[in-house]
Amino acid sequence: RKEVEQDPGPFNVPEGATVAFNCTYSNSASQSFFWYRQDCRKEPKLLMSVYSSGNEDGRFTAQLNRASQYISLLIRDSKLSDSATYLCVVVYGPFLGGGATNKLIFGTGTLLAVQP
Amino acid sequence: DAGVTQSPTHLIKTRGQQVTLRCSPKSGHDTVSWYQQALGQGPQFIFQYYEEEERQRGNFPDRFSGHQFPNYSSELNVNALLLGDSALYLCASSARGGTAYEQYFGPGTRLTVT
């Protein structure tokens, strides 16, 4: 079983639609959670962190359910510019410190295509 | 403020050859991590360097090795290339004392092994 699982999609939605992505993780020791965005043939970029209390950034809302080991990302009022691959990322354990940075564990990504 | 830079952008090699990829971290960052992203997959952690030492390693064979220089830049070396090594190789930098898990990615080097 993969450590982080996502539906690869593609999700084809019209402009203005609301779309939700889900992600599950297998290691209950996972400590921190993120959504990254990756445009075609580009590097991943941090979209937002995910907290148990949920967090919102404009049209984007992220939720974490530790009991179910489940993370979600909701995009409202989709724009053409939202077309990209969305990567779910988890980090295990407490912050390592001592100069080390905890490695990022990525899901395979979910491809979103927003249609005009 | 320069971000993470990587070179070369693209590279084509033949099976059995060796390759060296280079990364310069974001200004003020001293930790470099390398990731491999195969087509249609998420990035996978290869290893991480801090203070010129390998601090963590993912599940990659010894053919993958690295180095960090005193100026914090880093190299990734892959020996005896296999077709399966074809991928986008991403470098990410972070800063000790910065946000615990914040890493900034470079544009990557796309390696094709024929």
CSV table of C-alpha atoms in Angstrom, one decimal:
chain,number,residue,atom,x,y,z
A,1,ARG,CA,0.0,0.0,0.0
A,2,LYS,CA,1.3,3.4,-0.9
A,3,GLU,CA,2.0,5.8,2.0
A,4,VAL,CA,-0.1,8.6,0.4
A,5,GLU,CA,-2.9,7.8,-2.0
A,6,GLN,CA,-4.8,10.1,-4.3
A,7,ASP,CA,-7.2,9.7,-7.1
A,8,PRO,CA,-5.1,10.5,-10.2
A,9,GLY,CA,-8.0,11.9,-12.1
A,10,PRO,CA,-8.2,13.6,-14.5
A,11,PHE,CA,-10.9,15.8,-13.1
A,12,ASN,CA,-12.5,17.7,-16.0
A,13,VAL,CA,-14.7,20.5,-14.7
A,14,PRO,CA,-16.3,23.7,-16.2
A,15,GLU,CA,-15.2,27.1,-15.1
A,16,GLY,CA,-17.0,28.2,-12.0
A,17,ALA,CA,-17.5,24.6,-10.7
A,18,THR,CA,-16.6,23.4,-7.2
A,19,VAL,CA,-14.2,20.5,-7.2
A,20,ALA,CA,-12.9,18.4,-4.3
A,21,PHE,CA,-9.8,16.2,-4.1
A,22,ASN,CA,-9.2,13.6,-1.5
A,23,CYS,CA,-6.1,12.0,-0.1
A,24,THR,CA,-5.5,9.2,2.4
A,25,TYR,CA,-2.2,8.4,4.3
A,26,SER,CA,-1.2,5.2,5.9
A,27,ASN,CA,1.2,6.3,8.7
A,28,SER,CA,-0.6,7.5,11.8
A,29,ALA,CA,2.7,9.1,12.9
A,30,SER,CA,2.3,11.7,10.1
A,31,GLN,CA,2.7,15.1,11.6
A,32,SER,CA,2.2,17.7,9.0
A,33,PHE,CA,0.2,17.9,5.8
A,34,PHE,CA,0.3,20.1,2.7
A,35,TRP,CA,-1.1,20.5,-0.7
A,36,TYR,CA,1.3,21.4,-3.5
A,37,ARG,CA,0.4,22.5,-7.0
A,38,GLN,CA,2.5,21.4,-10.0
A,39,ASP,CA,2.0,22.9,-13.4
A,40,CYS,CA,2.9,20.9,-16.5
A,41,ARG,CA,6.7,20.4,-16.7
A,42,LYS,CA,7.3,22.7,-13.8
A,43,GLU,CA,8.4,22.2,-10.2
A,44,PRO,CA,5.9,21.7,-7.3
A,45,LYS,CA,5.0,24.8,-5.4
A,46,LEU,CA,3.4,24.9,-1.9
A,47,LEU,CA,-0.3,25.8,-2.2
A,48,MET,CA,-1.3,25.5,1.5
A,49,SER,CA,-0.8,23.8,4.8
A,50,VAL,CA,-3.6,21.6,6.2
A,51,TYR,CA,-4.7,21.8,9.8
A,52,SER,CA,-7.1,19.8,11.9
A,53,SER,CA,-9.2,22.9,12.4
A,54,GLY,CA,-9.4,23.4,8.6
A,55,ASN,CA,-8.0,26.4,6.8
A,56,GLU,CA,-9.1,28.6,4.0
A,57,ASP,CA,-7.2,30.7,1.5
A,58,GLY,CA,-9.5,32.5,-0.8
A,59,ARG,CA,-11.3,29.9,-3.0
A,60,PHE,CA,-9.3,27.1,-1.5
A,61,THR,CA,-10.2,25.2,1.6
A,62,ALA,CA,-8.2,22.3,3.2
A,63,GLN,CA,-9.4,19.9,5.8
A,64,LEU,CA,-7.7,17.2,7.8
A,65,ASN,CA,-9.3,14.2,9.6
A,66,ARG,CA,-6.7,12.5,11.7
A,67,ALA,CA,-9.0,9.8,12.9
A,68,SER,CA,-9.7,8.7,9.3
A,69,GLN,CA,-6.2,9.6,8.1
A,70,TYR,CA,-7.8,11.7,5.3
A,71,ILE,CA,-7.0,15.1,3.8
A,72,SER,CA,-9.1,17.1,1.4
A,73,LEU,CA,-8.8,20.1,-0.8
A,74,LEU,CA,-11.9,22.1,-2.0
A,75,ILE,CA,-11.6,24.6,-4.9
A,76,ARG,CA,-14.6,26.9,-5.3
A,77,ASP,CA,-15.4,28.9,-8.5
A,78,SER,CA,-12.8,27.1,-10.6
A,79,LYS,CA,-10.7,29.2,-12.9
A,80,LEU,CA,-8.9,28.2,-16.1
A,81,SER,CA,-5.6,29.0,-14.3
A,82,ASP,CA,-6.4,26.4,-11.6
A,83,SER,CA,-5.6,23.7,-14.2
A,84,ALA,CA,-2.7,21.8,-12.8
A,85,THR,CA,-1.7,18.7,-10.8
A,86,TYR,CA,-2.5,18.8,-7.1
A,87,LEU,CA,-0.1,16.9,-4.9
A,88,CYS,CA,-1.0,15.7,-1.4
A,89,VAL,CA,2.1,15.7,0.9
A,90,VAL,CA,2.6,14.4,4.4
A,91,VAL,CA,5.5,14.6,6.8
A,92,TYR,CA,6.3,12.0,9.4
A,93,GLY,CA,7.2,12.6,13.0
A,94,PRO,CA,8.3,15.7,14.9
A,95,PHE,CA,10.6,18.3,13.4
A,96,LEU,CA,14.0,16.6,13.2
A,97,GLY,CA,16.0,19.7,13.9
A,98,GLY,CA,19.8,19.5,14.1
A,99,GLY,CA,20.1,20.7,10.6
A,100,ALA,CA,17.9,18.0,9.1
A,101,THR,CA,14.6,18.8,7.5
A,102,ASN,CA,11.9,16.1,7.5
A,103,LYS,CA,11.4,14.6,4.1
A,104,LEU,CA,8.2,15.2,2.1
A,105,ILE,CA,6.1,12.2,1.2
A,106,PHE,CA,4.1,12.9,-2.0
A,107,GLY,CA,1.0,11.3,-3.4
A,108,THR,CA,0.9,10.6,-7.1
A,109,GLY,CA,-1.1,13.8,-7.7
A,110,THR,CA,-4.5,14.6,-9.1
A,111,LEU,CA,-4.8,16.2,-12.4
A,112,LEU,CA,-7.4,19.0,-12.7
A,113,ALA,CA,-8.4,20.4,-16.1
A,114,VAL,CA,-10.8,23.4,-15.9
A,115,GLN,CA,-12.7,23.8,-19.2
A,116,PRO,CA,-13.9,27.1,-20.6
B,1,ASP,CA,16.6,37.1,-4.4
B,2,ALA,CA,17.6,34.1,-6.5
B,3,GLY,CA,15.5,31.0,-6.0
B,4,VAL,CA,16.7,27.4,-6.3
B,5,THR,CA,18.6,26.9,-9.5
B,6,GLN,CA,19.4,23.6,-11.2
B,7,SER,CA,21.6,22.6,-14.1
B,8,PRO,CA,21.4,21.3,-16.7
B,9,THR,CA,17.7,21.7,-17.7
B,10,HIS,CA,17.7,18.6,-19.9
B,11,LEU,CA,20.1,15.7,-20.3
B,12,ILE,CA,20.1,12.7,-22.5
B,13,LYS,CA,22.3,9.8,-21.5
B,14,THR,CA,22.8,6.1,-22.6
B,15,ARG,CA,22.4,3.1,-20.3
B,16,GLY,CA,25.4,2.4,-18.3
B,17,GLN,CA,26.7,6.0,-18.3
B,18,GLN,CA,27.1,8.2,-15.3
B,19,VAL,CA,25.5,11.6,-14.8
B,20,THR,CA,26.0,14.6,-12.5
B,21,LEU,CA,23.2,17.1,-11.7
B,22,ARG,CA,23.8,20.3,-9.9
B,23,CYS,CA,21.8,22.5,-7.6
B,24,SER,CA,22.2,25.9,-5.9
B,25,PRO,CA,19.9,26.5,-3.0
B,26,LYS,CA,17.9,29.6,-2.4
B,27,SER,CA,19.8,32.4,-0.8
B,28,GLY,CA,20.0,31.9,3.0
B,29,HIS,CA,19.3,28.2,2.8
B,30,ASP,CA,21.8,25.6,3.9
B,31,THR,CA,19.9,22.2,3.5
B,32,VAL,CA,19.4,20.6,0.1
B,33,SER,CA,17.1,17.6,-0.6
B,34,TRP,CA,16.9,15.7,-3.9
B,35,TYR,CA,13.8,14.1,-5.3
B,36,GLN,CA,13.1,11.9,-8.3
B,37,GLN,CA,9.8,12.3,-10.1
B,38,ALA,CA,8.9,9.7,-12.7
B,39,LEU,CA,6.2,10.4,-15.3
B,40,GLY,CA,2.8,10.4,-13.8
B,41,GLN,CA,4.1,10.0,-10.2
B,42,GLY,CA,4.7,12.2,-7.3
B,43,PRO,CA,8.3,13.1,-6.3
B,44,GLN,CA,10.2,10.5,-4.3
B,45,PHE,CA,12.8,11.5,-1.7
B,46,ILE,CA,16.4,10.4,-2.6
B,47,PHE,CA,18.5,12.0,0.1
B,48,GLN,CA,19.3,15.2,2.0
B,49,TYR,CA,22.5,17.1,2.7
B,50,TYR,CA,23.4,19.5,5.5
B,51,GLU,CA,26.8,20.7,6.6
B,52,GLU,CA,28.3,18.7,3.7
B,53,GLU,CA,26.9,15.4,5.1
B,54,GLU,CA,24.1,13.1,4.0
B,55,ARG,CA,21.5,13.4,6.8
B,56,GLN,CA,18.7,11.3,5.5
B,57,ARG,CA,18.3,8.8,2.6
B,58,GLY,CA,15.2,7.4,0.9
B,59,ASN,CA,14.9,4.0,-0.7
B,60,PHE,CA,17.4,4.4,-3.5
B,61,PRO,CA,20.3,2.2,-4.4
B,62,ASP,CA,24.0,3.1,-3.9
B,63,ARG,CA,24.2,4.1,-7.5
B,64,PHE,CA,22.7,7.4,-6.4
B,65,SER,CA,25.2,9.5,-4.5
B,66,GLY,CA,25.6,13.1,-3.6
B,67,HIS,CA,27.8,15.8,-2.3
B,68,GLN,CA,27.4,19.2,-0.7
B,69,PHE,CA,29.9,22.0,-1.0
B,70,PRO,CA,30.9,24.6,1.5
B,71,ASN,CA,28.8,27.2,-0.4
B,72,TYR,CA,25.8,24.9,0.2
B,73,SER,CA,25.4,23.9,-3.4
B,74,SER,CA,24.9,20.2,-4.1
B,75,GLU,CA,25.5,17.6,-6.7
B,76,LEU,CA,23.5,14.4,-7.4
B,77,ASN,CA,25.5,11.6,-9.1
B,78,VAL,CA,23.9,8.5,-10.7
B,79,ASN,CA,26.2,5.7,-11.9
B,80,ALA,CA,25.4,2.8,-14.3
B,81,LEU,CA,22.3,4.5,-15.6
B,82,LEU,CA,19.2,2.4,-16.2
B,83,LEU,CA,16.2,3.1,-18.4
B,84,GLY,CA,14.2,3.4,-15.3
B,85,ASP,CA,16.3,6.3,-14.1
B,86,SER,CA,14.6,8.5,-16.7
B,87,ALA,CA,12.7,11.1,-14.7
B,88,LEU,CA,12.6,14.7,-13.5
B,89,TYR,CA,15.1,15.3,-10.7
B,90,LEU,CA,14.1,18.0,-8.3
B,91,CYS,CA,16.3,19.8,-5.8
B,92,ALA,CA,14.7,21.5,-2.8
B,93,SER,CA,16.3,23.8,-0.3
B,94,SER,CA,15.4,24.7,3.2
B,95,ALA,CA,16.8,26.7,6.0
B,96,ARG,CA,17.7,25.6,9.5
B,97,GLY,CA,15.6,27.6,11.9
B,98,GLY,CA,13.1,28.4,9.2
B,99,THR,CA,9.5,27.0,9.0
B,100,ALA,CA,10.0,23.4,10.0
B,101,TYR,CA,8.9,21.7,6.8
B,102,GLU,CA,9.1,24.5,4.2
B,103,GLN,CA,11.1,23.5,1.2
B,104,TYR,CA,11.5,25.4,-2.0
B,105,PHE,CA,11.9,23.5,-5.3
B,106,GLY,CA,14.1,24.2,-8.2
B,107,PRO,CA,12.8,23.8,-11.8
B,108,GLY,CA,14.3,20.4,-12.1
B,109,THR,CA,16.6,18.5,-14.5
B,110,ARG,CA,14.8,16.2,-16.9
B,111,LEU,CA,17.0,13.2,-17.5
B,112,THR,CA,16.3,10.8,-20.4
B,113,VAL,CA,18.2,7.5,-20.5
B,114,THR,CA,18.2,5.7,-23.8
